[in-house]
C-alpha positions as CSV (number, residue, x, y, z in Angstrom):
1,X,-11.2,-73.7,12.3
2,X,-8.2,-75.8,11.9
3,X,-5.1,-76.0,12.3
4,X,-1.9,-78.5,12.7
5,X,1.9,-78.6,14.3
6,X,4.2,-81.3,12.6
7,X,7.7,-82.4,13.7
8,X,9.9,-85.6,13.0
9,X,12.3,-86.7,15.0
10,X,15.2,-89.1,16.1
11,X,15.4,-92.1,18.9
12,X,17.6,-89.8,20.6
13,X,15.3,-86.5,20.4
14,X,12.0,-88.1,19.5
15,X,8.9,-86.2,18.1
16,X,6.7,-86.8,20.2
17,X,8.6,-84.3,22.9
18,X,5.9,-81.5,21.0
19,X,3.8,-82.7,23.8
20,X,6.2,-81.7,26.4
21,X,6.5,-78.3,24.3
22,X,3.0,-77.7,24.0
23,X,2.1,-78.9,27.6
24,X,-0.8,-81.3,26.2
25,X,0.0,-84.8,26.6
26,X,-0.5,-86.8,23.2
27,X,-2.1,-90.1,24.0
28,X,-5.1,-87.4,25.2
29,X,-7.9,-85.5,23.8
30,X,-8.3,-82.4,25.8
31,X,-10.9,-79.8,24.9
32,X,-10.8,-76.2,26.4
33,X,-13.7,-73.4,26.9
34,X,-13.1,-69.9,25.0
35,X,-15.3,-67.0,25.1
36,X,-16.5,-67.9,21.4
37,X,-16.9,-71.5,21.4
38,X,-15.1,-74.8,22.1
39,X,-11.4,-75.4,21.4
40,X,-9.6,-79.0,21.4
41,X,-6.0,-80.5,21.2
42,X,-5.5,-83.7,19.8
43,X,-3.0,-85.3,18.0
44,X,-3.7,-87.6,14.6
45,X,-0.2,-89.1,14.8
46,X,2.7,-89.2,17.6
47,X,5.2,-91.4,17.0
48,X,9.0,-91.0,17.8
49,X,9.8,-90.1,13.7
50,X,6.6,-88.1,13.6
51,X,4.3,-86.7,16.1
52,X,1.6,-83.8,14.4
53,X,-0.6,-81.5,17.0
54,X,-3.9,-80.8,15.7
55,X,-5.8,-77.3,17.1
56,X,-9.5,-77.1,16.3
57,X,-11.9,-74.8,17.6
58,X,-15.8,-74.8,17.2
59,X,-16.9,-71.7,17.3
60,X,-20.6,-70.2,18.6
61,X,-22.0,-68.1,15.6
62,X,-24.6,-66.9,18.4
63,X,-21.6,-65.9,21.3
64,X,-19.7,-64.3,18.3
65,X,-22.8,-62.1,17.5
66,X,-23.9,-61.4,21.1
67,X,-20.3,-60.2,22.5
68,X,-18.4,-59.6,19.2
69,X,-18.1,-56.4,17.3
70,X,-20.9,-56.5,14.6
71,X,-23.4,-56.5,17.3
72,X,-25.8,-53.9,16.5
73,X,-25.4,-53.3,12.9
74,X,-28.0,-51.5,10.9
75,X,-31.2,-53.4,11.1
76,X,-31.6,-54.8,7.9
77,X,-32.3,-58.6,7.2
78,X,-29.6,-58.5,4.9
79,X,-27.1,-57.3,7.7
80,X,-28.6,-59.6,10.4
81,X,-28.0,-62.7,8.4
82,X,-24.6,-61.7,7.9
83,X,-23.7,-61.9,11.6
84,X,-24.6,-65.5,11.6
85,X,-24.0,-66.4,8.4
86,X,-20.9,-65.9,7.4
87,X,-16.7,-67.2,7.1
88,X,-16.0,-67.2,11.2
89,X,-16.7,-70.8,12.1
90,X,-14.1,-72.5,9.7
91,X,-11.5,-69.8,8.3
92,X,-8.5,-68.9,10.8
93,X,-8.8,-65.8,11.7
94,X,-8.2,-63.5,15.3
95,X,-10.7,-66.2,17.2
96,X,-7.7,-69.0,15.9
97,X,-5.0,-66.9,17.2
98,X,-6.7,-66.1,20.5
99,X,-6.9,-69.7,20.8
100,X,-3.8,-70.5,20.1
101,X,-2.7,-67.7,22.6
102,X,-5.0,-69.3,25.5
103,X,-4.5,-73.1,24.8
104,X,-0.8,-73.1,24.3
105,X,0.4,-69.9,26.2
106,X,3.4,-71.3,28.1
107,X,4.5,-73.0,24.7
108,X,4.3,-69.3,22.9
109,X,6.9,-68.1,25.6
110,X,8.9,-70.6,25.0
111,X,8.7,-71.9,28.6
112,X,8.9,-76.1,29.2
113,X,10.5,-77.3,32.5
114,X,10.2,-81.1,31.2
115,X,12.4,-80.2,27.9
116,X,14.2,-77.0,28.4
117,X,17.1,-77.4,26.0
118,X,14.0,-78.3,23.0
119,X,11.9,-75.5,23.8
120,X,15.2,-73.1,23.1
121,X,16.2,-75.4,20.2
122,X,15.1,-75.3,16.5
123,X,12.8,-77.9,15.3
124,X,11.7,-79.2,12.2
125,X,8.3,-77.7,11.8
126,X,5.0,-77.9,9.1
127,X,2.0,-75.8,9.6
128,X,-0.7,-76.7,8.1
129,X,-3.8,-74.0,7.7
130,X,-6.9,-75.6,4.8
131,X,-8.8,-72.4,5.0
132,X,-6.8,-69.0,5.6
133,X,-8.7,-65.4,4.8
134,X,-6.0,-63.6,2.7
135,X,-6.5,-60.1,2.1
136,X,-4.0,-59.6,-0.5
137,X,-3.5,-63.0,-1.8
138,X,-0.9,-65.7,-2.0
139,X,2.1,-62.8,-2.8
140,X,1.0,-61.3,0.6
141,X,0.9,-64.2,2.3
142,X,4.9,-64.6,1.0
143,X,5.8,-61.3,2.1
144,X,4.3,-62.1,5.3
145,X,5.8,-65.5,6.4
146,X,9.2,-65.3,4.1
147,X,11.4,-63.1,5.9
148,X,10.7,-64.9,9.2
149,X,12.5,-68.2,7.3
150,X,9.4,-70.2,6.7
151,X,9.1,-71.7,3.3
152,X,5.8,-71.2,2.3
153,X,3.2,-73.1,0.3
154,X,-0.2,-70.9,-0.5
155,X,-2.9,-72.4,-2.7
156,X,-5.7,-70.3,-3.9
157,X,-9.2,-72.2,-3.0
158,X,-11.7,-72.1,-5.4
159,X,-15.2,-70.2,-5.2
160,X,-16.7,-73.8,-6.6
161,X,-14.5,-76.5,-7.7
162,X,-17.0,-77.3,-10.3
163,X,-17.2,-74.0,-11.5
164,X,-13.6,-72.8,-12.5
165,X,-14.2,-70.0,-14.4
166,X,-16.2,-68.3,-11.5
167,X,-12.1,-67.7,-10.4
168,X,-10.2,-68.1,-6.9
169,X,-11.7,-67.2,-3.3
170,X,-10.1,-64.7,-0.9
171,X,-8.7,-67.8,0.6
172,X,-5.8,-70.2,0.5
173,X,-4.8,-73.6,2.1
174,X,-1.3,-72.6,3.7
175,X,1.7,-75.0,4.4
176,X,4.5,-73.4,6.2
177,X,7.7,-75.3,6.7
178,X,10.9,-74.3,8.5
179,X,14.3,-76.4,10.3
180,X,15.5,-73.1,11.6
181,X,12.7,-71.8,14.1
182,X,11.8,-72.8,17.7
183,X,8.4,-73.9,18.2
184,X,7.6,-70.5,20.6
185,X,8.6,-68.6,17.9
186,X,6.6,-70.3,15.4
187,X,3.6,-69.5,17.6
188,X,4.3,-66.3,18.0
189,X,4.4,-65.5,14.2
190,X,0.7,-67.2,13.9
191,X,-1.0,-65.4,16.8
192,X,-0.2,-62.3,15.1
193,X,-0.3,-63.1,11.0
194,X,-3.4,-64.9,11.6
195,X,-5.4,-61.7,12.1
196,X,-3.3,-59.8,9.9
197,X,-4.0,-61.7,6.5
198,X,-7.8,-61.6,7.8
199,X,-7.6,-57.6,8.3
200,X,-10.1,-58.1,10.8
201,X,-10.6,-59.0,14.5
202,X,-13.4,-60.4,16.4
203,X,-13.0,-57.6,19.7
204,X,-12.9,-54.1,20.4
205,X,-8.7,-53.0,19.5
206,X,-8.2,-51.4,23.0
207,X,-4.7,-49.4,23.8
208,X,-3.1,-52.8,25.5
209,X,-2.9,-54.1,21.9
210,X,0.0,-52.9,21.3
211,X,1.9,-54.5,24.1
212,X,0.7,-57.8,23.3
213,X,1.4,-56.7,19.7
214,X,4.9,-56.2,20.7
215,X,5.4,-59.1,23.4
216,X,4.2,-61.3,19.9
217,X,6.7,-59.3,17.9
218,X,9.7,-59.4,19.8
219,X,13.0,-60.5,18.1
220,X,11.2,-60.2,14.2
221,X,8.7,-58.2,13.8
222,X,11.4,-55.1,14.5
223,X,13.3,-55.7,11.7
224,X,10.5,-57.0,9.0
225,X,9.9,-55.6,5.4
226,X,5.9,-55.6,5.8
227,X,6.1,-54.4,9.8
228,X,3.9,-51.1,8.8
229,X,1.4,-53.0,7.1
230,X,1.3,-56.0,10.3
231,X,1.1,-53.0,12.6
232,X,-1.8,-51.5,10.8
233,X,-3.5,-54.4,10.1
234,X,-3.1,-55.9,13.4
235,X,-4.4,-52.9,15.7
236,X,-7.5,-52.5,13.1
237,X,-5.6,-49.2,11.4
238,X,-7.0,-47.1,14.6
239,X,-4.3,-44.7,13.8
240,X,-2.7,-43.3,17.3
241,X,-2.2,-47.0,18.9
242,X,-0.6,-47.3,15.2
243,X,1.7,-44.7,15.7
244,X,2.5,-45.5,18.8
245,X,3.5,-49.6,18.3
246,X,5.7,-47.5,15.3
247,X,7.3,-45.9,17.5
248,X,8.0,-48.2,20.0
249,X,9.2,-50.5,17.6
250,X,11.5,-48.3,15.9
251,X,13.6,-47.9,19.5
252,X,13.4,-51.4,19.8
253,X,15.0,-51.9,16.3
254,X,17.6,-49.5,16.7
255,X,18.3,-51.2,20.1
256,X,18.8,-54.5,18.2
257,X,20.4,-53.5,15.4
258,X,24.0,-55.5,14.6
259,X,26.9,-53.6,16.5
260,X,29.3,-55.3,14.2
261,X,29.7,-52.3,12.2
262,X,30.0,-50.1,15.2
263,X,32.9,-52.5,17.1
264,X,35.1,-52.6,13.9
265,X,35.2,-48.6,14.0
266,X,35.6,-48.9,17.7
267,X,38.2,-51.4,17.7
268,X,40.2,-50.1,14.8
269,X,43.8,-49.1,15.0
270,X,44.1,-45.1,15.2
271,X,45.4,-43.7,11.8
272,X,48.1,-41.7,13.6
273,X,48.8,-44.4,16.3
274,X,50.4,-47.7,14.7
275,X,52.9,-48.2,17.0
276,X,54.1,-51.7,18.2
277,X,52.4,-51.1,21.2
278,X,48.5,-52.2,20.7
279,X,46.1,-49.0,21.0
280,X,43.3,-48.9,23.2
281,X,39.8,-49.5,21.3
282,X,37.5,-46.4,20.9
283,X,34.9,-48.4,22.6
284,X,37.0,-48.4,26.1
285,X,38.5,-45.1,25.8
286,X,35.0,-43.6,25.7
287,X,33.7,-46.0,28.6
288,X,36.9,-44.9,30.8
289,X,36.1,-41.2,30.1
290,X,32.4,-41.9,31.0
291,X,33.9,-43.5,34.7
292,X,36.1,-40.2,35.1
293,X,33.1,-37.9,34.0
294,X,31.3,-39.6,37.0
295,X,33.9,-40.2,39.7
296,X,34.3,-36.0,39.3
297,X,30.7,-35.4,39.4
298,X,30.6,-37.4,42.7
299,X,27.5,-39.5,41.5
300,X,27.1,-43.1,43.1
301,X,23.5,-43.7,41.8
302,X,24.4,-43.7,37.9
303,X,21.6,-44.8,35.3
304,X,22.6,-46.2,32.0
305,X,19.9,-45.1,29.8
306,X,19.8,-47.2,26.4
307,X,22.2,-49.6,28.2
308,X,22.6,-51.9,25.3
309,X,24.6,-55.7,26.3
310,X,25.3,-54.1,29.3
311,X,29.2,-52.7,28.9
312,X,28.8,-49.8,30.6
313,X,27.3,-51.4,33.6
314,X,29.9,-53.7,33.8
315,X,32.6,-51.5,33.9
316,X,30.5,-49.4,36.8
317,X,30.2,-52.4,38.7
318,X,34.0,-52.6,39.1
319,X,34.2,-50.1,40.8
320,X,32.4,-49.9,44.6
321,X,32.0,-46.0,44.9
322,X,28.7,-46.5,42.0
323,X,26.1,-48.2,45.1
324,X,23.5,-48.5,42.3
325,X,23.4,-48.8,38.9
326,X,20.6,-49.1,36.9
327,X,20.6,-50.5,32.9
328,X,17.7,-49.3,31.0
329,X,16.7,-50.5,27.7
330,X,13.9,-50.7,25.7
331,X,15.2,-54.0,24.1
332,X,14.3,-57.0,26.3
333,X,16.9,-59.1,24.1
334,X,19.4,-56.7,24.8
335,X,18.4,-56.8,28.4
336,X,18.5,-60.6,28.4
337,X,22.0,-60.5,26.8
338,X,23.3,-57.7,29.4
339,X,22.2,-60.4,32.4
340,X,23.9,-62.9,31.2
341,X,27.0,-60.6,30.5
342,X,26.7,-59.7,34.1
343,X,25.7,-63.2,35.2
344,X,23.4,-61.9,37.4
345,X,21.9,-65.5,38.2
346,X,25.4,-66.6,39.5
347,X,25.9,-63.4,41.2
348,X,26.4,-62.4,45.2
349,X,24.0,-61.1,47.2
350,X,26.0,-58.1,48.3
351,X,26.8,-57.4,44.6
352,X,23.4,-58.3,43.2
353,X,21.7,-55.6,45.3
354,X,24.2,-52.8,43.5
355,X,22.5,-53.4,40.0
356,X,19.4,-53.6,38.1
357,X,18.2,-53.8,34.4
358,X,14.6,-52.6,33.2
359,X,12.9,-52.1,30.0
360,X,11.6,-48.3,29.6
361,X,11.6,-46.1,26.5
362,X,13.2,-43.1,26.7
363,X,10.8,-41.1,24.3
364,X,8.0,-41.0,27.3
365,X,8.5,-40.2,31.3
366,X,9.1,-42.8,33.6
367,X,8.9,-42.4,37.4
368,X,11.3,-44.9,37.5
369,X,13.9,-42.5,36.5
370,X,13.7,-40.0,39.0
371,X,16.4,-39.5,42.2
372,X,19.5,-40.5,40.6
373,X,22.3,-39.0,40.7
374,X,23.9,-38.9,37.0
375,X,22.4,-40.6,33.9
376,X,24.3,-41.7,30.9
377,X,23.4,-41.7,27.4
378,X,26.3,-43.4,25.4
379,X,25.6,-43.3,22.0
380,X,22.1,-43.5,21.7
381,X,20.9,-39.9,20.4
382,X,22.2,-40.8,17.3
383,X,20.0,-43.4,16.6
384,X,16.8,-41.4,17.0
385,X,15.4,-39.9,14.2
386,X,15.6,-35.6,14.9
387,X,11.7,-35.0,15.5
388,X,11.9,-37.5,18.3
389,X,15.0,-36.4,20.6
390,X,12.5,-33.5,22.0
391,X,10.6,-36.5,23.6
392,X,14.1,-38.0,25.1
393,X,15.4,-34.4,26.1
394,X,11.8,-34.2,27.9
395,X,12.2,-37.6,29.5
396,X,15.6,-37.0,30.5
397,X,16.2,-33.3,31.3
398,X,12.9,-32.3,32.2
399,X,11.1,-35.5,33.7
400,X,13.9,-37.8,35.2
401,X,16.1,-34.2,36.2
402,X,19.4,-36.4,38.1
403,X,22.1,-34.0,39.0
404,X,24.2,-35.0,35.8
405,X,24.2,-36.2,32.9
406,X,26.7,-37.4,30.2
407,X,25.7,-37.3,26.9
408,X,28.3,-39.0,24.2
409,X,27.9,-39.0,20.7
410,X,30.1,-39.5,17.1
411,X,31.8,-36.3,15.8
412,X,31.5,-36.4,11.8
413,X,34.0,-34.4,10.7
414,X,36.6,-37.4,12.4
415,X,35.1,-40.3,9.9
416,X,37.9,-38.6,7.1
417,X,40.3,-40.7,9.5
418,X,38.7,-44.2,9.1
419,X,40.3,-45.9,6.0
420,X,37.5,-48.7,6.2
421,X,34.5,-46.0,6.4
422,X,33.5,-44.8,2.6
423,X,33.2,-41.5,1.8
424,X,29.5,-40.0,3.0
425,X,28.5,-42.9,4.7
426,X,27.8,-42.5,8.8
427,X,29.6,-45.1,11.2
428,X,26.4,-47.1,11.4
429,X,23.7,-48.3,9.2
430,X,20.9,-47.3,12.1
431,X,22.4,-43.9,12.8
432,X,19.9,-40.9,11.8
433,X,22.6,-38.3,12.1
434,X,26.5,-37.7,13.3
435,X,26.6,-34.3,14.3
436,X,30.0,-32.0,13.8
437,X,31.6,-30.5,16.7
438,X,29.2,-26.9,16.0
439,X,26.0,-28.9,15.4
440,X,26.8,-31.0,19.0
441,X,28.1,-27.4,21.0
442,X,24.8,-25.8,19.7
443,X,22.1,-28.8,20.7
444,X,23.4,-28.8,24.2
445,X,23.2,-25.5,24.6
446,X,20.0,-25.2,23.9
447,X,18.9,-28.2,26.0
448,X,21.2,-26.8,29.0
449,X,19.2,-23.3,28.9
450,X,16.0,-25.1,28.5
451,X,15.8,-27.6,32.0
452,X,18.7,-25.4,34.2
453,X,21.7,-27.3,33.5
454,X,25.8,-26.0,32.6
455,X,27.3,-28.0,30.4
456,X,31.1,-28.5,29.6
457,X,32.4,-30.4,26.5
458,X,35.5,-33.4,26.5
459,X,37.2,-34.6,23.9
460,X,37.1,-38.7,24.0
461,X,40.0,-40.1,21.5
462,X,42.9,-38.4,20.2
463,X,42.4,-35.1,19.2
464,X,42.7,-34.8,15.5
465,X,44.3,-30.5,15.1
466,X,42.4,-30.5,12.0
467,X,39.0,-32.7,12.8
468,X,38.4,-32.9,16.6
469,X,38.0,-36.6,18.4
470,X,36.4,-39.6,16.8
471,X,33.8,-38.6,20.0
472,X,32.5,-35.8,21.7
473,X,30.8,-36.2,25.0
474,X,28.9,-33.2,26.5
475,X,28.6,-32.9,30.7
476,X,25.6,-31.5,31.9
477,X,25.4,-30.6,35.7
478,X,22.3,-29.0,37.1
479,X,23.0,-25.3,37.8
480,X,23.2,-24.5,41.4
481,X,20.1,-22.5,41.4
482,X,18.4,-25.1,40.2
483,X,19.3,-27.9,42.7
484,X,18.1,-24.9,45.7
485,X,14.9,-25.2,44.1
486,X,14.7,-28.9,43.8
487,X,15.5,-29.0,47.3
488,X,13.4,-26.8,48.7
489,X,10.6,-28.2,46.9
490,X,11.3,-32.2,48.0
491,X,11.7,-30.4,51.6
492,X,8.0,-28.7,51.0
């Protein structure tokens, strides 16, 4: 298998830093031991205009047979020949990406100490894969490596040059070329499309697939056209580690999504309100009420559950009665962009020790969760789709149980009031629902009977006489019956 990395460069950023981003030095030949054979880094050319990377990996038909998954098949001569006679040794397939994964592993997260500001910057890249198993052809292979801002080149091979009309392999020699991605996220798209246009892996799909899967993913694979196809394909279409990645990714792609839409509804002048005096956004009325809601409740351990960029938290941190707050999202970009917010890195000890951020998903328990004092969940129900906010409730109510808990959420029947909203549409792209004022009153009723909670509703925004507020935030605080028994029981 083979497989080369091309850049060009300038006197002042000069190609040949791709050794410095891929952690192999380029006047060397280095060679590297993988469970299926040997693996080797060299480099045909390095120059400071053009410097190419060259990945080839030998592969041991007799290791692949002995520890791979078609050990064991059938019996028949036919079926025995196959296992060492077959594509393995010279298309790229999962064995390239696992190499790829092994050899240049601090390169695929982006990491280089010798060349930060080049491993975070776009470079001018060409990929070159001769053979590549393509289960669906060249149009597949466009789907695939398109949307991710590649400009693709996919030849058919032929079964027998010689022989034209015997028609076109399942392969195709693949050039990919791009000026807008960074080299780590170049890698990343490989080590998991490798496998995918194969539709087949070398090892047993175990559960921590999906992880990796989604480490891989992170920042495209959320948002791409073909992500239910790469999913299946990728974790061998075993169908509940499927569902799960889909799940996981959906929360991550609603945590991503643009807020743009959301901050010009937020931000927007009030119909009613255009004085000279300049209104207070949506977006900080609701985080003030939010602050009140907790300064009554008395809470000074306060999670922010689907934190986001980190607002919220921001906000609490001004204020020194909240002695820990905790950000939780299942986005680690959004996490990433809520440290920096905070600039935690540049941040005092004393203050430092009040806050943390974590990535969790609120659709399954986390122990982390539990003992705090109020949780908030600031527009985020919204984005769920219905048959998956009994998993949050459970999380939340039922598993985490703090003391109280503030829900906020859109009220419908207040988008007549936004001029720049059309007719029908929700205030978000990625919202599933907006409930009315009935629908909202009637869910947290249910949820407040169901886990031993009160709950009390305020209005957030001016109060509309014939629509309500543009939100509606419900306060949930555990019934007093119910915090005896959770006493008693952490005293037992």
């Amino acid at each position: 298998m083979f497989l080369t990395i091309s850049t060009t460069g300038t006197p002042e950023l000069p190609a040949t830093d791709l050794g410095f981003l891929l952690h192999k030095h380029p006047e060397k030949a280095q060679a590297f031991s993988t469970s299926y054979g040997q693996a080797y880094v060299l480099y045909p050319e390095a120059d400071p205009g053009r410097c190419t990377a060259a990945l080839l990996l030998e592969v041991d038909a007799v290791a692949l047979v002995r520890r791979g998954k078609g050990k064991g098949r059938g019996g028949a001569p036919d079926a025995a020949l196959a296992q060492y006679v077959n594509d393995r040794p010279y298309a790229a397939s999962s064995l390239l990406a696992v190499a790829l994964s092994a050899v240049f592993s601090s390169a695929m997260r982006g990491v280089c100490n010798a060349r930060p500001e080049r491993a975070a910057r776009p470079l001018p890249l060409r990929i070159e894969v001769p053979a590549l198993p393509a289960r669906g052809g060249t149009d597949l292979v466009q789907k695939l490596f398109a949307p991710l801002g590649w400009t693709v080149t996919a030849r058919p091979v032929a079964l027998d040059a010689e022989f034209p009309e015997w028609g076109d392999s399942r392969y195709v020699s693949l050039v990919l070329e791009s000026e807008t991605l960074t080299l780590a996220e170049a890698l990343r798209h490989l080590y998991v499309l490798l496998p995918v246009l194969d539709d087949a892996k070398h090892y047993w799909v175990a559960p921590d697939e999906v992880d990796k899967l989604l480490r891989a993913g992170e920042g495209w694979l959320p948002a791409h056209p073909e992500q239910k196809l790469i999913t299946s394909r990728y974790l061998s279409r075993r169908w509940s580690l499927t569902r799960e990645a889909m799940e996981r990714l959906e929360l991550v792609r609603l945590a991503e999504a643009d807020d743009s839409e959301v901050e010009e509804i937020d931000n927007a002048v009030e119909p009613e309100t255009e004085t000279e005096e300049k209104p207070t956004p949506l977006a900080v009325q609701r985080r003030d009420a939010i602050v009140e809601a907790l300064k009554a409740s008395g809470a000074t351990r306060v999670l922010d559950l689907g934190c986001g960029q980190g607002q919220l938290v921001q906000t609490l941190l001004k204020d020194t009665r909240f002695t820990e707050i905790v950000g939780v999202d299942v986005s680690m970009r959004a996490l990433t962009i809520a440290a920096r917010r905070l600039k935690l890195d540049r941040m005092g000890e004393r203050q430092s020790s009040r806050v943390q951020l974590f990535q969790s998903s609120l659709a399954y328990t986390d122990n982390r969760l539990k003992g705090y004092d109020a949780a908030v969940l600031s527009e985020v129900v919204e984005h769920l789709d219905l048959p998956r906010l009994p998993a949050l409730e459970y999380a939340v109510f039922g598993a985490a149980r703090p003391r109280t808990v503030l829900v906020t959420t859109p009220n419908v029947e207040y988008n007549v009031r936004w001029e720049t909203l059309p007719a029908g549409h929700v205030r978000h792209s990625d919202h599933r629902f907006e409930w009315t004022r009935a629908e909202f009153a009637e869910w947290a009723a249910k949820v407040a009977q169901r886990h031993g909670y009160d709950v009390e509703f305020v209005q957030v925004g001016p109060d509309d006489p014939e629509v309500g507020p543009p939100t509606q935030m419900a306060i949930f605080s555990m019934s007093t019956a119910k915090q005896a028994t959770t006493k008693e029981a952490k005293a037992a």
